[in-house]
Coordinates of C-alpha atoms and ligand atoms in Angstrom, one line a residue:
M1 CA 5.5 7.8 -28.1
L2 CA 7.8 7.3 -25.2
T3 CA 9.2 3.8 -24.6
L4 CA 9.8 2.7 -21.1
R5 CA 13.0 0.9 -20.5
S6 CA 14.0 -1.2 -17.5
Y7 CA 17.0 -0.9 -15.7
V8 CA 18.9 -3.8 -15.2
A9 CA 22.6 -4.4 -14.6
G10 CA 23.5 -1.0 -14.7
E11 CA 22.3 -0.2 -17.8
W12 CA 18.9 1.0 -19.3
F13 CA 17.0 -2.0 -21.6
E14 CA 14.4 -1.4 -24.1
G15 CA 12.1 -4.4 -24.7
Q16 CA 11.5 -5.7 -28.3
G17 CA 8.5 -7.3 -29.6
K18 CA 5.0 -7.2 -28.3
S19 CA 4.6 -4.2 -26.1
V20 CA 1.8 -3.1 -23.4
T21 CA 0.3 0.7 -24.3
L22 CA -0.2 2.9 -21.3
V23 CA -2.8 5.6 -21.7
N24 CA -3.9 9.0 -20.1
P25 CA -7.1 7.9 -18.7
A26 CA -8.6 11.2 -18.8
T27 CA -8.3 11.2 -22.6
E28 CA -7.6 7.6 -23.7
E29 CA -4.8 9.0 -25.7
A30 CA -1.5 6.7 -25.9
I31 CA 1.3 8.0 -24.0
A32 CA 4.0 5.2 -23.7
T33 CA 4.9 1.7 -24.2
A34 CA 6.4 -1.0 -22.2
S35 CA 7.8 -4.3 -23.0
T36 CA 10.5 -6.8 -21.3
E37 CA 10.8 -9.0 -23.8
G38 CA 14.2 -10.2 -24.6
L39 CA 15.2 -8.9 -20.9
D40 CA 18.0 -11.2 -19.4
F41 CA 16.6 -12.0 -15.9
E42 CA 19.2 -14.3 -14.6
K43 CA 21.8 -11.3 -15.5
C44 CA 19.4 -9.1 -13.7
Y45 CA 18.7 -11.6 -10.8
A46 CA 22.7 -12.1 -10.4
Y47 CA 23.3 -8.6 -10.6
A48 CA 21.3 -7.8 -7.6
R49 CA 22.4 -10.7 -5.7
D50 CA 26.3 -10.7 -6.3
V51 CA 26.7 -7.3 -6.8
G52 CA 24.1 -4.9 -5.1
G53 CA 23.6 -7.4 -1.8
P54 CA 27.4 -7.6 -0.8
A55 CA 27.7 -3.8 -1.4
L56 CA 24.9 -3.1 0.9
R57 CA 25.9 -5.4 3.6
A58 CA 29.2 -3.9 3.7
M59 CA 27.5 -1.0 5.1
T60 CA 26.0 -0.2 8.6
F61 CA 22.3 0.9 9.0
R62 CA 23.0 4.6 9.4
E63 CA 25.0 4.6 5.8
R64 CA 22.2 2.7 4.1
G65 CA 20.2 5.4 5.8
E66 CA 22.0 8.1 4.2
L67 CA 21.0 6.3 0.8
L68 CA 17.8 6.7 1.6
R69 CA 17.9 10.1 2.8
A70 CA 19.7 10.8 -0.7
M71 CA 16.7 9.2 -2.6
S72 CA 13.9 11.1 -0.6
K73 CA 15.8 14.4 -1.4
A74 CA 16.3 13.5 -5.0
I75 CA 12.4 12.5 -5.4
H76 CA 11.2 15.8 -3.5
G77 CA 13.6 17.7 -5.5
K78 CA 11.7 16.7 -8.7
R79 CA 8.1 16.9 -7.2
D80 CA 6.6 19.1 -9.6
E81 CA 7.6 17.3 -12.5
L82 CA 6.8 13.9 -11.1
F83 CA 3.0 15.3 -10.4
Q84 CA 2.8 15.8 -14.0
S85 CA 3.4 12.1 -14.8
A86 CA 0.8 11.2 -12.0
M87 CA -1.9 13.2 -13.6
A88 CA -1.0 12.1 -17.3
N89 CA -0.9 8.2 -16.5
G90 CA -2.7 7.9 -13.3
G91 CA -5.8 10.0 -13.5
N92 CA -4.6 11.7 -10.6
T93 CA -5.6 15.2 -9.2
R94 CA -2.8 17.2 -7.9
S95 CA -4.1 16.4 -4.5
D96 CA -3.8 12.6 -5.2
A97 CA -0.4 13.1 -7.1
K98 CA 1.0 14.7 -3.7
F99 CA -0.4 12.0 -1.8
D100 CA 1.2 9.3 -3.8
I101 CA 4.7 11.0 -4.1
D102 CA 4.8 12.8 -0.8
G103 CA 4.2 9.6 0.6
A104 CA 7.2 8.3 -1.2
W105 CA 9.8 10.7 -0.1
G106 CA 8.1 10.8 3.2
T107 CA 8.6 7.1 3.6
L108 CA 12.0 7.1 2.5
A109 CA 12.7 9.9 5.1
A110 CA 11.3 8.2 8.1
Y111 CA 13.5 5.0 7.2
A112 CA 16.6 7.2 6.7
D113 CA 15.7 8.6 10.6
L114 CA 15.3 5.0 11.4
G115 CA 18.8 4.4 9.9
A116 CA 20.6 6.8 11.9
E117 CA 18.6 5.8 15.0
L118 CA 20.1 2.3 14.7
G119 CA 23.5 3.8 14.0
D120 CA 26.8 2.2 13.3
T121 CA 26.3 -1.4 13.5
K122 CA 25.2 -4.4 10.8
V123 CA 23.7 -6.6 13.2
L124 CA 20.3 -5.9 14.8
A125 CA 19.5 -7.3 18.3
D126 CA 16.1 -8.6 18.9
G127 CA 15.3 -7.9 22.5
D128 CA 17.5 -8.8 25.7
A129 CA 19.8 -11.5 25.9
I130 CA 18.4 -14.6 28.0
Q131 CA 20.4 -16.0 30.8
L132 CA 20.3 -19.8 30.0
G133 CA 21.8 -21.5 32.7
R134 CA 22.5 -21.3 36.5
S135 CA 25.8 -19.3 35.7
P136 CA 25.8 -16.0 34.6
R137 CA 28.2 -16.9 31.9
L138 CA 25.8 -18.9 29.4
F139 CA 23.4 -16.7 27.4
G140 CA 21.3 -16.8 24.5
A141 CA 20.5 -14.0 22.1
H142 CA 18.4 -13.0 18.9
V143 CA 19.8 -11.2 16.0
Y144 CA 18.8 -10.1 12.6
L145 CA 21.2 -10.1 9.8
P146 CA 20.1 -9.5 6.1
R147 CA 19.0 -12.3 4.0
E148 CA 21.7 -13.0 1.0
G149 CA 19.5 -13.0 -1.9
V150 CA 17.3 -10.5 -3.5
A151 CA 14.1 -8.6 -2.6
V152 CA 11.7 -8.9 -5.6
H153 CA 9.0 -6.1 -5.2
V154 CA 5.9 -6.4 -7.4
N155 CA 3.6 -3.4 -7.0
A156 CA -0.2 -2.4 -7.7
F157 CA -1.4 0.2 -10.2
N158 CA -2.7 2.6 -7.4
F159 CA 0.6 3.9 -6.0
P160 CA 3.4 3.6 -8.6
A161 CA 5.4 6.3 -6.3
W162 CA 4.8 5.1 -3.0
G163 CA 4.7 1.5 -3.6
L164 CA 8.2 1.4 -5.1
A165 CA 9.5 3.9 -2.3
E166 CA 7.8 2.1 0.9
K167 CA 9.0 -1.4 -0.1
A168 CA 12.5 -0.2 -1.3
A169 CA 13.0 1.8 2.2
A170 CA 12.7 -1.3 4.2
A171 CA 14.4 -3.5 2.3
L172 CA 17.3 -1.2 1.5
L173 CA 17.7 -0.4 4.7
A174 CA 17.8 -3.9 6.1
G175 CA 20.4 -4.6 3.5
M176 CA 18.7 -6.3 0.6
P177 CA 18.9 -5.3 -2.9
V178 CA 15.9 -4.9 -4.6
I179 CA 14.2 -5.5 -8.2
S180 CA 11.0 -3.6 -8.5
K181 CA 8.2 -4.0 -10.9
P182 CA 5.3 -1.3 -10.9
A183 CA 2.3 -2.3 -12.3
T184 CA 2.4 -1.8 -16.3
S185 CA -0.7 0.3 -17.0
T186 CA 0.5 3.2 -14.6
A187 CA 4.1 2.6 -14.8
L188 CA 5.0 6.2 -16.1
L189 CA 5.5 7.5 -12.8
A190 CA 7.7 4.8 -11.3
Y191 CA 9.7 4.8 -14.3
R192 CA 10.3 8.8 -13.8
I193 CA 11.6 8.1 -10.1
M194 CA 13.9 5.6 -11.6
E195 CA 15.6 8.0 -14.1
V196 CA 15.8 10.5 -11.2
L197 CA 17.5 7.7 -8.9
V198 CA 19.9 6.7 -11.7
D199 CA 20.7 10.0 -12.9
G200 CA 21.6 11.0 -9.4
K201 CA 24.0 7.8 -9.0
L202 CA 22.5 7.8 -5.5
L203 CA 23.0 4.1 -5.1
P204 CA 25.6 1.4 -5.2
A205 CA 25.5 -0.8 -8.4
G206 CA 23.0 -3.6 -8.1
A207 CA 21.0 -2.1 -5.1
L208 CA 17.8 -0.9 -7.0
Q209 CA 16.7 -2.4 -10.7
F210 CA 13.6 -1.6 -12.3
I211 CA 11.4 -3.8 -14.5
A212 CA 8.9 -2.1 -17.1
G213 CA 6.5 -4.6 -18.1
S214 CA 6.3 -8.4 -17.2
T215 CA 8.4 -10.2 -14.8
G216 CA 9.1 -12.9 -17.5
K217 CA 11.0 -15.9 -15.5
L218 CA 12.5 -13.6 -12.8
L219 CA 10.0 -15.3 -10.0
E220 CA 11.2 -18.8 -11.1
L221 CA 14.5 -18.0 -10.4
L222 CA 13.8 -17.1 -6.3
G223 CA 15.2 -19.5 -3.6
G224 CA 15.7 -19.5 0.0
Q225 CA 17.4 -16.3 0.7
D226 CA 15.0 -14.5 -1.5
V227 CA 12.0 -12.6 -0.8
L228 CA 8.8 -11.5 -3.0
A229 CA 6.8 -8.6 -2.0
F230 CA 3.6 -8.4 -3.6
T231 CA 0.7 -5.7 -3.5
G232 CA -2.4 -6.3 -5.7
S233 CA -5.3 -8.3 -5.8
S234 CA -6.0 -11.6 -4.2
F235 CA -6.2 -13.2 -7.2
T236 CA -2.5 -12.9 -8.6
G237 CA -1.4 -13.1 -5.0
T238 CA -3.0 -16.6 -4.7
T239 CA -0.9 -17.2 -8.4
L240 CA 2.3 -16.0 -6.8
R241 CA 1.8 -18.2 -3.7
R242 CA 2.1 -20.9 -6.0
G243 CA 5.4 -20.3 -7.4
V244 CA 8.1 -22.7 -7.4
G245 CA 10.6 -20.5 -5.2
I246 CA 7.8 -20.3 -2.6
T247 CA 6.5 -23.9 -2.5
E248 CA 10.0 -25.6 -3.0
R249 CA 12.6 -23.3 -2.0
G250 CA 11.3 -21.5 0.9
T251 CA 11.4 -18.0 -0.7
H252 CA 9.6 -15.9 1.7
I253 CA 6.5 -13.8 0.2
N254 CA 4.5 -10.8 1.7
V255 CA 1.1 -10.5 0.1
E256 CA -0.9 -6.8 0.5
A257 CA -4.5 -7.7 -1.0
D258 CA -7.9 -6.7 -1.3
S259 CA -9.5 -5.2 1.9
L260 CA -13.2 -4.4 2.8
N261 CA -12.3 -1.7 5.5
A262 CA -15.0 -0.6 7.6
A263 CA -15.9 2.9 9.3
V264 CA -18.2 2.2 12.6
L265 CA -20.1 5.2 13.7
G266 CA -20.6 4.7 17.7
P267 CA -24.3 5.3 19.1
D268 CA -23.2 8.2 21.2
V269 CA -22.1 10.7 18.3
E270 CA -24.4 13.6 17.7
E271 CA -25.8 15.2 14.7
G272 CA -24.0 18.2 14.0
S273 CA -21.1 17.1 16.3
D274 CA -17.3 17.4 15.5
L275 CA -17.1 13.7 15.5
L276 CA -19.8 13.4 13.0
N277 CA -18.0 15.5 10.9
L278 CA -14.8 13.5 11.2
F279 CA -16.6 10.5 10.3
A280 CA -18.2 11.8 7.3
A281 CA -15.0 13.7 6.1
D282 CA -13.3 10.2 6.3
V283 CA -15.8 8.4 4.5
V284 CA -16.1 10.7 1.7
R285 CA -12.3 11.5 1.4
D286 CA -11.7 7.8 1.4
M287 CA -14.4 7.2 -1.2
T288 CA -13.3 9.7 -3.7
Q289 CA -9.3 10.2 -2.9
K290 CA -7.4 8.6 -5.7
T291 CA -10.9 7.7 -7.4
G292 CA -11.4 5.2 -4.3
Q293 CA -8.6 3.2 -5.9
K294 CA -6.9 2.9 -2.3
C295 CA -6.5 -0.3 -0.5
T296 CA -7.2 1.6 2.4
A297 CA -10.2 3.1 1.3
I298 CA -13.7 2.6 3.4
R299 CA -16.0 0.3 1.6
R300 CA -18.6 -0.5 4.4
V301 CA -20.0 2.4 6.9
Y302 CA -21.9 0.8 9.7
V303 CA -24.2 3.1 11.4
P304 CA -26.7 2.7 14.3
R305 CA -29.9 1.4 12.8
D306 CA -32.0 4.4 13.4
R307 CA -29.3 6.7 12.1
M308 CA -29.3 5.3 8.6
D309 CA -31.4 8.0 7.2
A310 CA -29.6 10.9 8.6
V311 CA -26.3 9.6 7.9
I312 CA -26.9 8.9 4.5
E313 CA -28.2 12.6 4.1
V314 CA -25.1 13.8 5.5
L315 CA -22.8 11.9 3.1
R316 CA -25.2 12.6 0.2
E317 CA -24.5 16.3 0.8
R318 CA -20.5 15.8 1.0
L319 CA -20.3 13.7 -2.1
A320 CA -22.5 16.3 -4.1
Q321 CA -19.6 18.5 -3.5
V322 CA -17.2 16.3 -5.5
K323 CA -16.0 17.7 -9.0
V324 CA -15.4 15.1 -11.3
G325 CA -13.2 15.6 -14.4
D326 CA -10.2 16.4 -16.0
P327 CA -7.9 16.2 -13.1
T328 CA -5.3 18.8 -14.5
L329 CA -8.1 21.2 -13.8
D330 CA -7.7 23.0 -10.6
E331 CA -11.5 22.8 -9.7
V332 CA -11.7 19.1 -10.1
T333 CA -11.5 17.0 -7.1
M334 CA -11.6 13.6 -8.5
G335 CA -10.2 12.2 -11.8
P336 CA -11.2 9.0 -14.0
V337 CA -10.0 5.7 -12.7
S338 CA -6.9 4.5 -14.3
T339 CA -7.9 2.0 -16.7
A340 CA -10.9 0.8 -19.3
Q341 CA -10.7 -2.2 -17.4
Q342 CA -11.0 -0.6 -13.7
L343 CA -14.1 1.0 -15.0
A344 CA -15.5 -2.0 -16.2
D345 CA -15.1 -3.7 -13.0
V346 CA -16.3 -0.7 -11.0
R347 CA -19.7 -0.8 -13.2
S348 CA -20.0 -4.8 -12.7
G349 CA -19.0 -4.4 -9.4
V350 CA -21.6 -2.1 -8.3
E351 CA -24.1 -4.3 -10.1
K352 CA -23.1 -7.0 -8.2
L353 CA -23.7 -5.1 -4.8
G354 CA -27.1 -4.0 -6.2
R355 CA -28.0 -7.5 -5.8
V356 CA -28.4 -6.9 -1.9
A357 CA -28.2 -3.3 -1.9
K358 CA -29.7 -0.1 -3.0
L359 CA -27.9 2.6 -5.0
V360 CA -28.8 5.7 -3.0
V361 CA -26.3 8.2 -4.5
G362 CA -24.6 8.5 -8.1
S363 CA -25.0 6.2 -11.1
P364 CA -22.7 3.3 -12.6
T365 CA -23.0 4.9 -16.2
E366 CA -24.0 8.7 -15.9
V367 CA -21.4 10.9 -14.9
N368 CA -20.7 14.8 -15.6
A369 CA -17.0 15.2 -15.9
I370 CA -15.8 18.7 -16.2
G371 CA -13.6 19.6 -19.2
R372 CA -14.2 15.9 -20.7
T373 CA -13.1 15.7 -24.4
G374 CA -16.4 14.0 -26.1
D375 CA -17.1 10.6 -24.4
K376 CA -13.6 9.9 -23.7
G377 CA -12.1 9.3 -20.3
F378 CA -12.5 6.5 -17.7
F379 CA -14.8 8.8 -15.5
V380 CA -17.2 7.4 -13.0
A381 CA -19.3 9.0 -10.3
P382 CA -19.0 8.5 -6.7
M383 CA -21.6 5.8 -5.5
L384 CA -23.4 5.2 -2.1
L385 CA -25.5 2.3 -1.7
R386 CA -27.6 1.1 1.5
A387 CA -28.0 -2.4 2.5
D388 CA -30.9 -2.7 5.2
D389 CA -30.4 -6.5 5.8
P390 CA -26.8 -7.6 4.9
Q391 CA -26.7 -11.3 5.8
A392 CA -23.4 -13.4 6.3
G393 CA -22.3 -14.5 2.5
D394 CA -23.7 -11.2 0.8
E395 CA -21.2 -9.6 -1.7
V396 CA -21.2 -6.4 0.5
H397 CA -19.1 -8.2 2.9
S398 CA -16.8 -9.7 0.1
H399 CA -16.6 -7.9 -3.1
E400 CA -14.1 -5.2 -3.0
V401 CA -15.5 -2.5 -5.7
F402 CA -12.2 -0.8 -6.4
G403 CA -13.4 2.7 -7.2
P404 CA -15.4 5.6 -5.3
V405 CA -18.2 3.4 -4.0
A406 CA -19.1 2.3 -0.5
T407 CA -22.2 0.6 1.0
V408 CA -24.2 2.0 4.1
M409 CA -25.4 -0.5 6.7
P410 CA -27.1 -0.9 10.2
Y411 CA -25.8 -2.4 13.4
D412 CA -28.0 -2.8 16.7
G413 CA -26.3 0.0 18.6
S414 CA -24.0 -2.8 20.4
A415 CA -20.1 -2.9 20.1
K416 CA -20.8 -6.6 19.8
D417 CA -23.0 -6.8 16.6
A418 CA -20.7 -3.8 15.1
A419 CA -17.6 -5.9 15.8
R420 CA -19.5 -9.2 14.3
L421 CA -20.5 -7.2 11.2
V422 CA -17.1 -5.6 10.5
A423 CA -15.4 -9.3 11.0
M424 CA -17.6 -10.3 8.1
G425 CA -15.0 -8.7 5.9
G426 CA -12.6 -11.7 6.5
G427 CA -9.5 -9.7 7.4
G428 CA -8.7 -6.0 6.3
L429 CA -5.9 -3.7 6.3
V430 CA -7.4 -0.9 8.8
S431 CA -10.9 0.2 10.1
S432 CA -12.0 3.0 11.9
V433 CA -14.3 3.3 14.7
Y434 CA -15.8 6.9 15.7
S435 CA -17.2 7.5 19.6
D436 CA -16.3 8.8 22.9
D437 CA -17.8 6.3 24.6
K438 CA -15.0 3.8 26.5
A439 CA -17.0 1.0 27.0
F440 CA -18.2 0.8 23.4
L441 CA -14.9 1.4 22.2
E442 CA -13.4 -1.4 24.3
G443 CA -15.8 -3.7 23.0
C444 CA -15.6 -2.6 19.1
V445 CA -12.0 -1.6 18.8
L446 CA -10.6 -4.9 20.8
G447 CA -13.5 -6.9 19.1
I448 CA -12.3 -5.9 15.5
A449 CA -8.6 -5.5 16.2
P450 CA -7.9 -9.4 15.6
H451 CA -9.4 -8.9 12.1
H452 CA -7.1 -6.0 11.2
G453 CA -3.6 -4.7 10.6
R454 CA -4.5 -1.3 11.8
V455 CA -7.6 0.3 13.7
T456 CA -7.9 4.1 13.9
I457 CA -10.1 5.7 16.8
G458 CA -11.8 8.9 16.3
S459 CA -13.0 10.5 19.2
T460 CA -13.5 14.3 20.1
K461 CA -10.3 14.9 21.9
V462 CA -8.4 14.2 18.6
A463 CA -10.9 15.2 16.1
G464 CA -9.2 18.3 15.1
Q465 CA -5.7 16.8 14.5
A466 CA -6.8 13.1 13.6
I467 CA -5.1 11.1 10.6
P468 CA -7.1 9.6 8.3
P469 CA -7.5 5.7 8.1
G470 CA -6.7 6.0 4.5
L471 CA -3.2 7.5 5.1
V472 CA -0.7 4.5 5.7
L473 CA 2.1 5.8 8.2
P474 CA 5.9 4.5 7.9
Q475 CA 5.7 4.3 11.7
L476 CA 2.9 1.9 12.1
L477 CA 2.1 -1.5 10.3
H478 CA 0.5 -1.7 7.2
G479 CA -0.8 -5.2 6.0
G480 CA -3.8 -7.4 7.3
P481 CA -4.9 -10.8 8.0
G482 CA -7.2 -13.2 5.9
R483 CA -8.3 -11.5 2.7
A484 CA -6.0 -8.6 3.0
G485 CA -3.1 -11.1 2.4
G486 CA -1.9 -11.6 5.7
G487 CA 1.2 -9.6 5.0
E488 CA 3.0 -6.9 7.2
E489 CA 5.0 -3.8 5.7
L490 CA 6.4 -1.0 7.6
G491 CA 5.8 -0.2 11.1
G492 CA 9.2 1.2 11.4
R493 CA 11.8 -1.2 12.9
R494 CA 9.3 -4.4 12.4
G495 CA 9.4 -3.5 8.4
L496 CA 13.0 -4.9 8.4
A497 CA 11.9 -8.2 9.6
F498 CA 10.9 -9.4 6.4
Y499 CA 14.3 -8.8 4.8
M500 CA 16.3 -10.2 7.6
Q501 CA 16.9 -13.7 9.3
R502 CA 16.3 -13.7 12.7
T503 CA 18.9 -16.2 14.4
A504 CA 19.0 -17.3 17.9
L505 CA 22.7 -17.3 19.4
Q506 CA 23.8 -19.0 22.5
G507 CA 27.3 -19.1 24.1
D508 CA 29.6 -17.3 26.3
R509 CA 27.9 -14.0 27.4
S510 CA 31.3 -11.8 26.5
I511 CA 31.1 -13.6 23.1
L512 CA 27.5 -12.7 22.4
E513 CA 28.3 -9.1 23.5
G514 CA 30.9 -8.8 21.3
L515 CA 28.9 -10.0 18.2
I516 CA 26.0 -8.2 18.9
G517 CA 28.0 -4.8 19.9
K518 CA 26.1 -4.5 22.8
K519 CA 26.1 -5.4 26.9
A520 CA 23.7 -8.2 27.5
Ligands
LIG601 P1 -2.9 -6.9 -9.9 O1 -3.6 -6.9 -11.1 O2 -3.2 -8.1 -9.0 O3 -1.4 -6.5 -10.4 C1 -0.5 -6.3 -9.3 C2 0.8 -6.4 -9.9 O4 1.0 -7.6 -10.4 C3 1.0 -5.9 -11.2 O5 2.2 -5.4 -11.2 C4 0.9 -6.8 -12.1 O6 1.9 -6.6 -13.3 C5 1.5 -8.2 -11.4 N1 1.1 -9.4 -12.0 C6 -0.2 -9.8 -12.4 N2 0.0 -11.1 -12.8 C7 1.4 -11.1 -12.3 C8 2.0 -12.9 -12.6 N3 1.6 -14.0 -13.1 N4 3.4 -12.7 -12.1 C9 3.9 -11.5 -11.9 N5 3.4 -10.2 -11.6 C10 2.0 -10.2 -11.9 O7 -3.7 -5.6 -9.1 P2 -3.9 -4.3 -9.4 O8 -4.9 -4.3 -10.1 O9 -2.4 -3.4 -9.9 O10 -4.1 -3.5 -8.2 C11 -5.5 -3.5 -7.6 C12 -5.4 -4.7 -6.4 O11 -4.5 -4.3 -5.5 C13 -6.9 -4.2 -5.5 O12 -7.7 -5.4 -5.3 C14 -6.2 -3.7 -4.2 O13 -7.1 -3.8 -3.1 C15 -5.1 -4.0 -4.1 N6 -4.1 -3.3 -3.3 C16 -3.9 -3.8 -2.0 C17 -2.7 -3.1 -1.2 C18 -2.3 -3.2 -0.1 O14 -1.4 -2.8 0.3 N7 -3.1 -4.2 0.5 C19 -2.2 -1.7 -2.1 C20 -2.9 -1.3 -3.3 C21 -3.5 -2.2 -3.9 P3 1.0 -5.9 -14.8 O15 0.4 -4.8 -14.5 O16 2.4 -5.8 -15.6 O17 0.1 -7.1 -15.2

């Protein structure tokens, strides 16, 4: 069986002792093991800080962007092989695997473009310089410079490729060395990517290290110039926030956590319209893509009360087209969830929602899985629930079932009521509103915006070219307030800020101009 290794201080390291076994979720066959027992975390941390950091900081944004370009090309070049790893260890269909892997090289390419745009400088100016006194000599300005520590990235199990790449893209372009840790249960794909990057000798020594397994004592080593970017459950996020680096030494932390993303159907959207089709396609895609294991997936669907039955029928018809089964088969459109624990969590989560909502499509225990071997595999059917009278405090607003599950709920047709209900999610990554009615959009979109990192607006004029809410774009912010963790990632240039210190400089205008490299 394959043993996943960590890549530390310029060498591959194989852990000893107790290891975690990775399985194929479609067959439950063991495919690899991973352990970090015996790994020298102090050496790993010091190598990033003392070797990787200085090498990256010696480069300009343009040069660091070129590194990202090379990483992007290398991943793109091994796309087909990487798809196999995503299918084998993630339960991904080919289309799911593309979503993750194409997202990885695409995000690196977008940040490579940003590097070219920022050009031959190492200092990033933040806004314009400000005249401070009466004389036009005394000026103030804000600049960003890379933090002189280490960026530790802890990722969730659902996007092993994109998770590694999107965080690394922003950190490396900003000039910080990275230690990246994928979730162990699905780490095979991230490991294969790391092999591609190491074999290609694409990065300076110490710029990117990789941990296959537990972080051991690594997080205890973090200090005031270091950052920790975490993606995963709220529970783990809360644990990591209590780390000694964060509570006592000022380590910067970014948390990307759970989210009960909503889709709101406007009262003006007519049956059979392009906009209704867009809404239904988005809901069903988000429920079933990656078997619903997407932080941005739609979990709550709000429709005007008198449209509940009709909308549920539209969604039922579309969900009936979903073919669950062995993700390597062409006809299959939805694979299994990633682990036995995930399957147990989905089932118990649906039971929990069942206290206030009625299951109208699918079953937590019955599934017809194409190509299944006996009763093997963590397969589950897509499930739609309806809650006709959801109250504040009900699980439908607070419990994220991380699988192919959504709940349809009514609102009274007003933007105010829709916004009130969506806000009950306690802070989300992304929600979507479908309408052509400008007054409704203004009330609903601006009403829910303070509770979200991103809001997508579906309207008839863009229905043919709309980008689904579940797709995270490198140009736009990813993250959300409250339950979603309060984090911010990506968003083009904004994504660099977490990895850089913003400093105000004040003094003689010409000296400032010399330091910043541009006219004030
Ligand atoms: P998880 O159980 O919280 O694990 C996430 C990561 O944290 C894994 O790499 C895990 O490593 C690591 N971890 C767990 N305990 C740790 C500790 N004490 N110290 C250091 N690292 C620790 O979450 P998950 O099950 O992988 O992911 C599912 C959740 O992530 C969902 O709730 C989903 O909403 C959320 N998510 C959010 C986003 C977003 O961008 N907001 C994106 C994707 C997923 P091991 O695997 O080795 O235990």
